[in-house]
PDB file of C-alpha atoms in Angstrom:
ATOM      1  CA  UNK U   1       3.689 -22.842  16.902  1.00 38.00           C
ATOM      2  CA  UNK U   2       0.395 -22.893  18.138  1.00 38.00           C
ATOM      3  CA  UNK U   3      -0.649 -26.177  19.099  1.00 39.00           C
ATOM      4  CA  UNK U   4      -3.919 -27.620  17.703  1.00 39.00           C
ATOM      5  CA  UNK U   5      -7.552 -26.812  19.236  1.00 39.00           C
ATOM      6  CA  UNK U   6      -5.623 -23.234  20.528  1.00 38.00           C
ATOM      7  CA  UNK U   7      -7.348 -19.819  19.159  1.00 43.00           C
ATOM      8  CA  UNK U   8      -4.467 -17.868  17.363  1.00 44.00           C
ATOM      9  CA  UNK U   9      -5.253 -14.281  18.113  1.00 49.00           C
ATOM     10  CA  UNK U  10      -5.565 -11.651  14.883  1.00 86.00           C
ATOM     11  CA  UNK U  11      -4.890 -14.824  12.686  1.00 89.00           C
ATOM     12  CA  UNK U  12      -5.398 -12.424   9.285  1.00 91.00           C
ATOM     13  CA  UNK U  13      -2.911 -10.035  10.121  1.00 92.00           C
ATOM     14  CA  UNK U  14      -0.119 -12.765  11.327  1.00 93.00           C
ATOM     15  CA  UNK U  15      -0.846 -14.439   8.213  1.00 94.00           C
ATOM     16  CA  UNK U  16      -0.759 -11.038   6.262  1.00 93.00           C
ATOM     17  CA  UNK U  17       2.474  -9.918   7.912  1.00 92.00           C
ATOM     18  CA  UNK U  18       4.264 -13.677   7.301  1.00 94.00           C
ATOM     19  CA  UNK U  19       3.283 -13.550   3.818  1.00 92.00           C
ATOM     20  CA  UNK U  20       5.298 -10.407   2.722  1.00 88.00           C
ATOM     21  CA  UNK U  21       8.023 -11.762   4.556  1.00 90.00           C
ATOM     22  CA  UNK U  22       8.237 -14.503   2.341  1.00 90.00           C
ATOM     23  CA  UNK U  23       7.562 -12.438  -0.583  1.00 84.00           C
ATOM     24  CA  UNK U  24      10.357  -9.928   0.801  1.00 80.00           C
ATOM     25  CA  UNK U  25      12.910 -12.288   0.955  1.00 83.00           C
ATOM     26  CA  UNK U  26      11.942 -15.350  -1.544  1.00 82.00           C
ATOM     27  CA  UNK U  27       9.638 -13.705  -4.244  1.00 78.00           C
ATOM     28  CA  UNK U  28       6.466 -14.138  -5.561  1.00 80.00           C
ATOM     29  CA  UNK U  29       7.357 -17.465  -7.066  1.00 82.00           C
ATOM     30  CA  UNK U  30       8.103 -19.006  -2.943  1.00 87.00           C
ATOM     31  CA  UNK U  31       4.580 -17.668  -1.940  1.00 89.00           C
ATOM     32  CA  UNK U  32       2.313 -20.891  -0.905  1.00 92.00           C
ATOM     33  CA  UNK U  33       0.163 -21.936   1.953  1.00 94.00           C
ATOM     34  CA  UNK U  34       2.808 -24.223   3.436  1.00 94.00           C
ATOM     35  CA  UNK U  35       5.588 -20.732   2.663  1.00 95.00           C
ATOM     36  CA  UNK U  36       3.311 -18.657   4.828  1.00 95.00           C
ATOM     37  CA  UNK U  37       1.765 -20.488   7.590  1.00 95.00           C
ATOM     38  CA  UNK U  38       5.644 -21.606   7.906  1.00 95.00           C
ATOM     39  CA  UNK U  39       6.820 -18.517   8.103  1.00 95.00           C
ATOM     40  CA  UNK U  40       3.605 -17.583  10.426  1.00 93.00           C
ATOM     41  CA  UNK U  41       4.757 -20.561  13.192  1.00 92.00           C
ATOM     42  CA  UNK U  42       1.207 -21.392  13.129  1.00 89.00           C
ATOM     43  CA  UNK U  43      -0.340 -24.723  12.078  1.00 89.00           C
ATOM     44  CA  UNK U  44      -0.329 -25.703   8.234  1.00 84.00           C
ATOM     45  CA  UNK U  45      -4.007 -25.706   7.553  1.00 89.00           C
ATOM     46  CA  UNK U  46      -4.496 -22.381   9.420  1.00 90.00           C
ATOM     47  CA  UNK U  47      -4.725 -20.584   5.879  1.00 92.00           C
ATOM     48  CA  UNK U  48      -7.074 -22.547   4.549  1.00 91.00           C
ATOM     49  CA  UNK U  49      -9.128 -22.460   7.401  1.00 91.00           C
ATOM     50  CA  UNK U  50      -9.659 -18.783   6.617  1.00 91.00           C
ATOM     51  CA  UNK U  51      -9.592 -18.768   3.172  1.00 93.00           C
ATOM     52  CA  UNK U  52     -11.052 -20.744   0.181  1.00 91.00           C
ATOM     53  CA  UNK U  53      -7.609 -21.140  -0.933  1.00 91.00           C
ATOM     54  CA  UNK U  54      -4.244 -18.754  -1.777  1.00 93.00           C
ATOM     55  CA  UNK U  55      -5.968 -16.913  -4.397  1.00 92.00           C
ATOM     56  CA  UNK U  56      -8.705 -15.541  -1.860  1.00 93.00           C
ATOM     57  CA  UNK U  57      -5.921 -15.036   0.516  1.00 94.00           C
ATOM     58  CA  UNK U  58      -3.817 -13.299  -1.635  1.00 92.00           C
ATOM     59  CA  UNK U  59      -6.870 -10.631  -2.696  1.00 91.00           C
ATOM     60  CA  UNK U  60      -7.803 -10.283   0.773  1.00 92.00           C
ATOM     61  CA  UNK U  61      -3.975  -9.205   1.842  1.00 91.00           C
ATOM     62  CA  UNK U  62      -3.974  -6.530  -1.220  1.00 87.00           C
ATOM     63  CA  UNK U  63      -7.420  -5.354  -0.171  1.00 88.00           C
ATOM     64  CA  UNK U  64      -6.359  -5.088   3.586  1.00 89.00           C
ATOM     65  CA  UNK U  65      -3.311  -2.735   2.717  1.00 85.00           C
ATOM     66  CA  UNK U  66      -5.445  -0.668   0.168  1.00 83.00           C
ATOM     67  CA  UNK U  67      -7.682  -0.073   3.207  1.00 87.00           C
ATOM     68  CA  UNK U  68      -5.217   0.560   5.261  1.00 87.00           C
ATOM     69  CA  UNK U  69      -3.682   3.333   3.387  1.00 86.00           C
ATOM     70  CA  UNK U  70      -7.162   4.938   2.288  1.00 88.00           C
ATOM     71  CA  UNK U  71      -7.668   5.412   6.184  1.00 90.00           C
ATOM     72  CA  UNK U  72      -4.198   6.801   6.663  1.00 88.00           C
ATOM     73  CA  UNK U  73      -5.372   8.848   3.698  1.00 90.00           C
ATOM     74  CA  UNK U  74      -8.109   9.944   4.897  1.00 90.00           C
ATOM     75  CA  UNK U  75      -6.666  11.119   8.443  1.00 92.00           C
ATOM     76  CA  UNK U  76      -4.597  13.711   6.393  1.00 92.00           C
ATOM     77  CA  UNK U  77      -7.768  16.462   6.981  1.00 91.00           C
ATOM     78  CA  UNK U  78      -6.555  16.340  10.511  1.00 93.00           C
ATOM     79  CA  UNK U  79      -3.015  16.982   9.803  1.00 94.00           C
ATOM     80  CA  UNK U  80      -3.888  20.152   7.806  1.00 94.00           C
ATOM     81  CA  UNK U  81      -1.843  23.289   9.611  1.00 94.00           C
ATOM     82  CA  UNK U  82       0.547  21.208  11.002  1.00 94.00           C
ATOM     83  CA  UNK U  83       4.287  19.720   9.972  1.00 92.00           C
ATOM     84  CA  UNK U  84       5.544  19.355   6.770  1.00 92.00           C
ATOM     85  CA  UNK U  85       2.697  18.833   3.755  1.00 93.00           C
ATOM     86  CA  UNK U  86       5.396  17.438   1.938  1.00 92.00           C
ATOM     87  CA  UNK U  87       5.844  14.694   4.783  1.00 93.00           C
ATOM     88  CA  UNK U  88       2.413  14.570   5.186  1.00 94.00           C
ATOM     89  CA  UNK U  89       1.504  13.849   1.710  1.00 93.00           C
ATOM     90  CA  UNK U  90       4.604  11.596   1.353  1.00 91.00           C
ATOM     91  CA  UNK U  91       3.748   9.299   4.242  1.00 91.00           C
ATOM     92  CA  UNK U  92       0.568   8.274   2.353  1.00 90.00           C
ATOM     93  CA  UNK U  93       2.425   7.673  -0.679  1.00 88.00           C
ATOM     94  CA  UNK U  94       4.780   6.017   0.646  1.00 87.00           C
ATOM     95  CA  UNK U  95       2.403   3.266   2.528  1.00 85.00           C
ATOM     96  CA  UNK U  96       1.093   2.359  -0.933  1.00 77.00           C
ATOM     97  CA  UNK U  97       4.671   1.549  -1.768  1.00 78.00           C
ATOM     98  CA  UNK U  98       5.614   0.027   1.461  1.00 70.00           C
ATOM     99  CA  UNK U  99       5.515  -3.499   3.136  1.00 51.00           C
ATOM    100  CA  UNK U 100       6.291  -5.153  -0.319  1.00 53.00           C
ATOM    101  CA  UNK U 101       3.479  -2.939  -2.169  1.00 61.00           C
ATOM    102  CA  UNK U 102       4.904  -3.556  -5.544  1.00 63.00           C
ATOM    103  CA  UNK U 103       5.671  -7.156  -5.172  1.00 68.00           C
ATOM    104  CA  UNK U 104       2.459  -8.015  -4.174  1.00 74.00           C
ATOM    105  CA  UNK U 105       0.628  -5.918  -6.389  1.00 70.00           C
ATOM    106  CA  UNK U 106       2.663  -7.407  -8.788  1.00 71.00           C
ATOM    107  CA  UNK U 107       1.598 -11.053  -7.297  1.00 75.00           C
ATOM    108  CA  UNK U 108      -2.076 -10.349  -7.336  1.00 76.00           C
ATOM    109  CA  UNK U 109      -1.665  -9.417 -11.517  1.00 75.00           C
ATOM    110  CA  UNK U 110      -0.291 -12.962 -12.138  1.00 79.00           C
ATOM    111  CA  UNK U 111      -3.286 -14.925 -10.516  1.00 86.00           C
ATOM    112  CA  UNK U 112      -6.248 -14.084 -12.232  1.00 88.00           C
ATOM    113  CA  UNK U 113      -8.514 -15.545 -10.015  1.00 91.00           C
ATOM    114  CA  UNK U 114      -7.207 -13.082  -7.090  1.00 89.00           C
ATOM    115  CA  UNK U 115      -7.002  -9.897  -9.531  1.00 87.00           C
ATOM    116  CA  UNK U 116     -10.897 -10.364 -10.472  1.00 90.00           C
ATOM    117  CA  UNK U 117     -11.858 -10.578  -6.768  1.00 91.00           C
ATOM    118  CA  UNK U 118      -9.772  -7.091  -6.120  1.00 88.00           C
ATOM    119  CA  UNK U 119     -11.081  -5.622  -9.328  1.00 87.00           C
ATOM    120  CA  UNK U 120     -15.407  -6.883  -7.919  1.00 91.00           C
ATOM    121  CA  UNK U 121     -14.375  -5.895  -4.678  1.00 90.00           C
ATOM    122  CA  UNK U 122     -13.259  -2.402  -5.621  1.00 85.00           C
ATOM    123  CA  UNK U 123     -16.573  -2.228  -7.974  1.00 86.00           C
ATOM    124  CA  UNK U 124     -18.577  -3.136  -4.588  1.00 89.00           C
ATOM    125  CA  UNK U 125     -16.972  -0.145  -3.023  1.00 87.00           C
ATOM    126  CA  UNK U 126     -14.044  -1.463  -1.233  1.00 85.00           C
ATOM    127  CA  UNK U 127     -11.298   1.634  -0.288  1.00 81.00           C
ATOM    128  CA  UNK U 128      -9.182   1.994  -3.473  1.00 78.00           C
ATOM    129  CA  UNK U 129      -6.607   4.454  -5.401  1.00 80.00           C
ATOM    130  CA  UNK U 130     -10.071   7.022  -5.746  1.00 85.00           C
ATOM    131  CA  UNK U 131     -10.869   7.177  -2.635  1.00 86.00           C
ATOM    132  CA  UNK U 132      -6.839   8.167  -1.767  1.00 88.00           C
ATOM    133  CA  UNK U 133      -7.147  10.332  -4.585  1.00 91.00           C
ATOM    134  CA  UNK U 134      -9.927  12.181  -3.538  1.00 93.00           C
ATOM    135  CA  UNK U 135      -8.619  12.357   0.387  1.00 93.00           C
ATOM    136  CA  UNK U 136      -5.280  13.630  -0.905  1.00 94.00           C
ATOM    137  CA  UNK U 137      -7.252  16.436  -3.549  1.00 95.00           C
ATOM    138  CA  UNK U 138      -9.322  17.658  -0.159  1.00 95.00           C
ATOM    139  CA  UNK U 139      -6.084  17.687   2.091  1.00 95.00           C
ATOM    140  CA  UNK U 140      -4.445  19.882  -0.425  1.00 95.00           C
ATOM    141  CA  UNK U 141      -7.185  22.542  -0.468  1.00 95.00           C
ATOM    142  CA  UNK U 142      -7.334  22.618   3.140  1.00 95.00           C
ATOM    143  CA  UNK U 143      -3.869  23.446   2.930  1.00 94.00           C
ATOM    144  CA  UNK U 144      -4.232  25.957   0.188  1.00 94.00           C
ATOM    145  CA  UNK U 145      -6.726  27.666   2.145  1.00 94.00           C
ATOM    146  CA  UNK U 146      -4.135  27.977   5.119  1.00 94.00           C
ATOM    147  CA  UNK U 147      -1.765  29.043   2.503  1.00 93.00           C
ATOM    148  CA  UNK U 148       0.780  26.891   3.237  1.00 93.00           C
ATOM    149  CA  UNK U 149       0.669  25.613  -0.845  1.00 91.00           C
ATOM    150  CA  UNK U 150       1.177  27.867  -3.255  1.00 90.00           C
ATOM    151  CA  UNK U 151      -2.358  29.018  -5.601  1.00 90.00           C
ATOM    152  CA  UNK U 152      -0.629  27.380  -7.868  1.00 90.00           C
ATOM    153  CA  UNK U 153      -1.039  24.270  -7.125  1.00 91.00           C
ATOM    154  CA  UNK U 154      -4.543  22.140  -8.384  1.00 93.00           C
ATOM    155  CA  UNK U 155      -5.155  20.083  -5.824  1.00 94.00           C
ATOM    156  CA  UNK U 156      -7.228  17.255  -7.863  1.00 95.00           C
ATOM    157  CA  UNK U 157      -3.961  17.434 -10.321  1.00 94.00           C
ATOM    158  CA  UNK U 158      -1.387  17.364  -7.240  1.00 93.00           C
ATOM    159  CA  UNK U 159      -3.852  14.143  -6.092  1.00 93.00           C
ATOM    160  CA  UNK U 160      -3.706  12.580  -9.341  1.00 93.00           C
ATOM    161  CA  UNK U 161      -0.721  12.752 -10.244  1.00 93.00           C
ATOM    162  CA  UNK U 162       0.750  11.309  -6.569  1.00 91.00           C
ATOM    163  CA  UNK U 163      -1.941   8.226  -6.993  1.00 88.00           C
ATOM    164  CA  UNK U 164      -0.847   7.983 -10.701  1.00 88.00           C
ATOM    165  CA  UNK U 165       3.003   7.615  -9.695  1.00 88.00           C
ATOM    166  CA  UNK U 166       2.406   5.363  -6.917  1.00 84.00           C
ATOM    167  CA  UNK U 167       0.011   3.014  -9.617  1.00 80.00           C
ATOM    168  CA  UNK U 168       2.268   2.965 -12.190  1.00 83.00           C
ATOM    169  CA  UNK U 169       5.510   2.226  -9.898  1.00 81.00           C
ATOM    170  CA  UNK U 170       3.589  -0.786  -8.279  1.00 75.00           C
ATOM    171  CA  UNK U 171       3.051  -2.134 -11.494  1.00 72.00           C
ATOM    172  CA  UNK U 172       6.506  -1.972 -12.979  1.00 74.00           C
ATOM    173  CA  UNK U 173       8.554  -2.443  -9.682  1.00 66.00           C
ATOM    174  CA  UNK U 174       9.698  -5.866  -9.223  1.00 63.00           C
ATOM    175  CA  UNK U 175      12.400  -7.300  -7.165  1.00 60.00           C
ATOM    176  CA  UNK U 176      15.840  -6.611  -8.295  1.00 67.00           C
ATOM    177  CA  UNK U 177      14.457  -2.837  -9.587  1.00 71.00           C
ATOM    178  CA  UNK U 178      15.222   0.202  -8.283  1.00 75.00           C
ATOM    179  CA  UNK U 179      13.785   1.590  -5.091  1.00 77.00           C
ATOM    180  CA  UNK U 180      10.922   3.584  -5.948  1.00 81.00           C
ATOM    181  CA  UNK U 181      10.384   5.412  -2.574  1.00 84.00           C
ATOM    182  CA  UNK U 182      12.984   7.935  -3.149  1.00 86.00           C
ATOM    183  CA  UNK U 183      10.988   8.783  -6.743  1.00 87.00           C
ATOM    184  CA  UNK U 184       8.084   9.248  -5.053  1.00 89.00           C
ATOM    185  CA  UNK U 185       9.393  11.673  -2.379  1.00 89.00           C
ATOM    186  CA  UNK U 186      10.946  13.914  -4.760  1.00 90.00           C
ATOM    187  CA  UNK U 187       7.543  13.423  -6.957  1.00 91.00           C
ATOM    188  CA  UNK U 188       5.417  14.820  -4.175  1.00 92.00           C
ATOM    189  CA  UNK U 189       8.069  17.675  -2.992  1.00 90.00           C
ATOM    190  CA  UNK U 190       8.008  19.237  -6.674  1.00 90.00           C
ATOM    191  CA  UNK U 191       3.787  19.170  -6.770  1.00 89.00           C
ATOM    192  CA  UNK U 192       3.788  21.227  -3.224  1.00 87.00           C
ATOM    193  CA  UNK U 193       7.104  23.389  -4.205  1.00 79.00           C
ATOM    194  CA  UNK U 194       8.868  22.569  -1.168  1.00 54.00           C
ATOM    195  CA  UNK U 195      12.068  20.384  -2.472  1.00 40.00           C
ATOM    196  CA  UNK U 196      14.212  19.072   0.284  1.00 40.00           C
ATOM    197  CA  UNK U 197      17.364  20.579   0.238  1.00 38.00           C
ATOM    198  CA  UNK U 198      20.626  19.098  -1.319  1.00 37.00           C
ATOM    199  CA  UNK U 199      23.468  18.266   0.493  1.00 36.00           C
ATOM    200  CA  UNK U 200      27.003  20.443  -0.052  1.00 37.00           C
ATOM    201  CA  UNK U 201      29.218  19.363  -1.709  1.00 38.00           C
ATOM    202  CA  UNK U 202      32.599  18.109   0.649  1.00 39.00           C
TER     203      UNK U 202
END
């Protein structure tokens, strides 16, 4: 733990990282400020010292991993031409469903207070599902160009319809349900035609 008076180095992202650890293996219901800055090995008030209070800090954390997948979104116009646009695409789904994506989506909707600072802070401009969207439409015509996607395939529909998925399984995956990665995988192999091959049968 780090002793009193002693800077704790990228304090946001421990925090971050502790908190859907608790929410991984305890739920949204075990999430607090003592949960967190427990699970953190920092001091107790550390949070709060950062944050007005759990519903900021809760906004914040589903605002950082937005952000954090818009960028890996947006790095897919460098990937165009090369591996897999299946994998491609599906590593930028995936990180909206990944590091307990659905739980604490599903967190943020049951404090009010922390859903109306996501929904003012998307409004202000903060990265968001559009700006995924509109990274994913652009990667997909790049790739169409290169033909390595079939004419057939609209890349704004492709885009929406991989952001649309990935919403609506955050919003009805809760712990307990189903893991919705494999969904999404097979989702995005059908839009670009390239369906990963089954197994034989023994």
């Amino acid at each position: 733990m780090s002793p009193r008076g002693v800077a704790t180095p990228d304090v946001r992202e421990r925090l971050f990282a502790a908190a859907e650890r608790v929410l991984e293996k305890d739920g949204p219901g075990a999430l607090t400020s003592r949960a967190i800055t427990a699970e953190a090995g920092c001091a107790k008030g550390l949070l709060h010292a950062h944050f007005a209070g759990l519903d900021e800090f809760v906004a914040e954390l589903c605002l950082d991993r937005f952000a954090r997948t818009a960028a890996k979104a947006q790095a897919l116009s460098e990937l165009a031409g090369q591996g897999s646009v299946a994998a491609n695409l599906g590593a930028v789904a995936l990180a909206l469903l990944d590091s307990g994506g659905p739980v604490i989506a599903g967190l943020a909707m049951t404090r009010p207070a922390a859903a109306l600072r996501i929904r003012e802070a998307l409004e202000g401009g903060a990265p968001s599902f559009t700006a995924i969207q509109e990274a994913i439409t652009g990667y997909l015509a790049a790739e169409r160009r290169l033909g390595r996607v079939a004419d057939t395939v609209v890349p704004p529909t492709a885009a929406l319809a991989i952001v649309g998925t990935a919403h609506h399984l955050l919003m009805t995956s809760w712990p307990g349900t189903p893991d919705p990665r494999a969904e999404m995988t097979r989702l995005v192999a059908v839009l670009v035609g390239s369906l990963p091959e089954e197994s034989p049968a023994p």
